[in-house]
XYZ file of N, CA and C in Angstrom:
285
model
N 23.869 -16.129 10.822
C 22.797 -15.153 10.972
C 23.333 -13.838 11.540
N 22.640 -12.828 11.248
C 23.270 -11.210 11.903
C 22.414 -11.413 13.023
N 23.528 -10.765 13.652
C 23.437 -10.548 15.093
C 22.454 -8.702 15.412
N 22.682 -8.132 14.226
C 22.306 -6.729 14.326
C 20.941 -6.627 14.506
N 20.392 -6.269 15.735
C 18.940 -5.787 16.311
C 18.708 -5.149 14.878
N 17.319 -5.785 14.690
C 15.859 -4.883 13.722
C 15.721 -3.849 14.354
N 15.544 -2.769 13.254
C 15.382 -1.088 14.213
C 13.526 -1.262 13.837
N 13.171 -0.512 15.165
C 11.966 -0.165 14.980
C 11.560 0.777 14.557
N 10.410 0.644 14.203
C 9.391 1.289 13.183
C 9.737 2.847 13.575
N 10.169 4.235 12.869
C 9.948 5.168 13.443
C 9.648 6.403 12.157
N 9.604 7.565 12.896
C 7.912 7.883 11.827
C 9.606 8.208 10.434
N 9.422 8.908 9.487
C 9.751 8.697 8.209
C 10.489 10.498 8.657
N 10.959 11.206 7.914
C 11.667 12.402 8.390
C 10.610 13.572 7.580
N 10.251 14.626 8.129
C 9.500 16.163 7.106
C 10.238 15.646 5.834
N 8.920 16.306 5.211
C 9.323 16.594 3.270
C 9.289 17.993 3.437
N 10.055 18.979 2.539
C 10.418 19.907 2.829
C 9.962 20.527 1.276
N 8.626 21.001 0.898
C 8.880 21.578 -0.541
C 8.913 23.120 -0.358
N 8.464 23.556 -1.834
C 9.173 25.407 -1.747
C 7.925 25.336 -3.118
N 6.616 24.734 -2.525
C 5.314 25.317 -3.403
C 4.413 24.997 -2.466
N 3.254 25.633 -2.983
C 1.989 24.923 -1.710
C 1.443 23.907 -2.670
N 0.908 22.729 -1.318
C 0.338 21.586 -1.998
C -0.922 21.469 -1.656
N -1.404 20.915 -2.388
C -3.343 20.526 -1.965
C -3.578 19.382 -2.609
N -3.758 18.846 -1.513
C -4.090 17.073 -1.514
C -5.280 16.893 -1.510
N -6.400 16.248 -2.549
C -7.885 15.929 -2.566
C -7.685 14.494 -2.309
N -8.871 13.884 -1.548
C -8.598 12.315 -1.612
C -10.113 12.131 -1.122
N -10.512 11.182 -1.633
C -12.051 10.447 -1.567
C -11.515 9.345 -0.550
N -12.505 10.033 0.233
C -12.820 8.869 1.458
C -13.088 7.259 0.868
N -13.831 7.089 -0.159
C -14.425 6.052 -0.518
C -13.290 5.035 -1.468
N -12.428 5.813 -1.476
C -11.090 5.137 -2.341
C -10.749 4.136 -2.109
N -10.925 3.022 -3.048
C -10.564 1.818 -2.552
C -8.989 1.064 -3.136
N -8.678 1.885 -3.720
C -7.421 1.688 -3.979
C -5.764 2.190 -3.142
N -6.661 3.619 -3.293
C -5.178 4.481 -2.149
C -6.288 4.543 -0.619
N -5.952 4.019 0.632
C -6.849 4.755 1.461
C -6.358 6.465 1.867
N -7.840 6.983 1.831
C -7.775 8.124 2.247
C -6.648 8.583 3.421
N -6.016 7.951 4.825
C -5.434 7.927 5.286
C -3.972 8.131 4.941
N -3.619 7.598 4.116
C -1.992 7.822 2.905
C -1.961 9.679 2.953
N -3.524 9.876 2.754
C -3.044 11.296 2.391
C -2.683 12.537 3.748
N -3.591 11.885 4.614
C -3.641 12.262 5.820
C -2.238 12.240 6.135
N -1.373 11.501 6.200
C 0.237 10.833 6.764
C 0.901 11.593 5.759
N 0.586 11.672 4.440
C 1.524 13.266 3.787
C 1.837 14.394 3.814
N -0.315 14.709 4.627
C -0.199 16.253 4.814
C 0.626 16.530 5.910
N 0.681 15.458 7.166
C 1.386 15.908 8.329
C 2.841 15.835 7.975
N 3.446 14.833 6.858
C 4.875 15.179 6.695
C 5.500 16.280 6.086
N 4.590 16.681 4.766
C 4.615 17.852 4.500
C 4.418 19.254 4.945
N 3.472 19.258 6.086
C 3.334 20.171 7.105
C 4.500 20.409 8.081
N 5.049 19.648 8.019
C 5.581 19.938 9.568
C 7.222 21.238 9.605
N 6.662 21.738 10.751
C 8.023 23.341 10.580
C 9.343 22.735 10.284
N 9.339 23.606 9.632
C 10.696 23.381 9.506
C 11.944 24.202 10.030
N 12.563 23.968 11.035
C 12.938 24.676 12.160
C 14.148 26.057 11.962
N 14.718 25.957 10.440
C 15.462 26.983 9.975
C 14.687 28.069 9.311
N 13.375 27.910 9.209
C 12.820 28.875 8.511
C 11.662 29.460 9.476
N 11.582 28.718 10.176
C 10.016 28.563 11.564
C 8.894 29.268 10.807
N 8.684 28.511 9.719
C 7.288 28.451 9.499
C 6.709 27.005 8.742
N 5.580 26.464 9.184
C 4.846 25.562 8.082
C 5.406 25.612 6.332
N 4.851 24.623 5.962
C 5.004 24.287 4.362
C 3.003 24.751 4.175
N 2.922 25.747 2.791
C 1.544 25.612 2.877
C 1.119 24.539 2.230
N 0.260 23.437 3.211
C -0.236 21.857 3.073
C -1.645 22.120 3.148
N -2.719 21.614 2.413
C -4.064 21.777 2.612
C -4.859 20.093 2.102
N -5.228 19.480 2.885
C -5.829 18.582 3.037
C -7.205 18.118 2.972
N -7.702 18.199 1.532
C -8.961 17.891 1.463
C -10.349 16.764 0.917
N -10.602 16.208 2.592
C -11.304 14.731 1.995
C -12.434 15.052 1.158
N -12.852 14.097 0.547
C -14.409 14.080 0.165
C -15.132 13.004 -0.046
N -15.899 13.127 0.963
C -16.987 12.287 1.821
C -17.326 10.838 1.083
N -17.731 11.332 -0.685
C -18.279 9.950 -1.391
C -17.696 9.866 -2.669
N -15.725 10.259 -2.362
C -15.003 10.803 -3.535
C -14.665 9.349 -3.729
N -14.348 8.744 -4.760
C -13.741 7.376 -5.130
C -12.258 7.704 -5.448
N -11.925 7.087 -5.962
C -9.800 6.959 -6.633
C -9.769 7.813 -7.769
N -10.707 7.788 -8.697
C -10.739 8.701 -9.405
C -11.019 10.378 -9.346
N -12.099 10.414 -8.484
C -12.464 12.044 -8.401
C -13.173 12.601 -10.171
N -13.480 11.619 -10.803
C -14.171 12.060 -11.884
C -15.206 12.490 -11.570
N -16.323 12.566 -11.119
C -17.865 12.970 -11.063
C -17.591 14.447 -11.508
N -18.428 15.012 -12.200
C -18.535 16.395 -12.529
C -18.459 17.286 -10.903
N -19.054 16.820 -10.031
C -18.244 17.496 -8.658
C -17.109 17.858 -8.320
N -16.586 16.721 -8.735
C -15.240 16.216 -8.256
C -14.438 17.306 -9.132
N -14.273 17.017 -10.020
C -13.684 17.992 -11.049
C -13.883 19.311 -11.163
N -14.664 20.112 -11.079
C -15.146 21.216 -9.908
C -14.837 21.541 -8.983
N -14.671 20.759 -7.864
C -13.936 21.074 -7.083
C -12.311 21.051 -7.202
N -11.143 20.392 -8.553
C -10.215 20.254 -8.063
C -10.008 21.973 -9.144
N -10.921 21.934 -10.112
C -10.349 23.584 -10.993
C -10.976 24.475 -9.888
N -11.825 24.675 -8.729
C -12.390 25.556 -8.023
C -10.516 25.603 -7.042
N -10.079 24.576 -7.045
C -8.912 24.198 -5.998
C -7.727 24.925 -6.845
N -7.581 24.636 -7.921
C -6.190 24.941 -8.868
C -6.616 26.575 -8.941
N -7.636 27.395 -9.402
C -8.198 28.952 -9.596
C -7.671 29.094 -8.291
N -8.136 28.913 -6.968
C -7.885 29.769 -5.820
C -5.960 29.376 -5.464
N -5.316 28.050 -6.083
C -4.325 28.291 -5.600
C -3.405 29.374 -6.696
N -3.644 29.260 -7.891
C -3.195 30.361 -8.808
C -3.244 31.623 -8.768
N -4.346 31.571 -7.840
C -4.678 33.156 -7.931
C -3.847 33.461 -5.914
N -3.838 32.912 -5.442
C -3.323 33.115 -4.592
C -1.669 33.167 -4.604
N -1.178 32.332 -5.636
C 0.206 32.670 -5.729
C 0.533 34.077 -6.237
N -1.029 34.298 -7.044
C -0.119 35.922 -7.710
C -0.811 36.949 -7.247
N -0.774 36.686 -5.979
C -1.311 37.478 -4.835
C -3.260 38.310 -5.012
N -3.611 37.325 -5.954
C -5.058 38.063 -6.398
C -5.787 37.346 -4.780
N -7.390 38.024 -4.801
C -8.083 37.259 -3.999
C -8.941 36.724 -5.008
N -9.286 35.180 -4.401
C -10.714 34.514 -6.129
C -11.908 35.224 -4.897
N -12.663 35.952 -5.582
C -14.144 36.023 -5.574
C -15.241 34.814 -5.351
């Protein structure tokens, strides 16, 4: 048998991207829990100490969203989500 101590649990290291992300996730998801996404935005968020600023991470639940996010809401909200991040990359403001 190994003699080598089990390392404990410790958190996972920053993800480091070079786009902004926007995470939608339905609370009601019974497949991914909503929480998964929560534990991304903070890895993806976090400074990154050669550049000292955030990753732009935006995290958004919805209340009676399922795994899919199909409902005509849902879908609405993710092109209301994709318009403001497009238009924000090319420096427009959405109206």
């Amino acid at each position: 048998p190994s003699t080598k101590p089990i390392p404990t649990t410790t958190a996972p290291p920053p993800l480091f991207v070079h786009c902004p992300v926007r995470l939608l996730h339905g609370k009601c998801d019974e497949d991914i829990p909503w929480e998964k996404s929560e534990e991304l935005s903070k890895l993806l968020g976090s400074k990154k100490a050669s550049e000292g600023k955030n990753n732009d991470v935006v995290l958004t639940l919805i209340e009676d969203g399922d795994h899919r996010l199909s409902r005509p809401q849902d879908i609405e909200l993710i092109l209301e989500t994709l318009d403001t991040m497009v238009a924000e990359l090319h420096g427009d403001q959405k109206q």
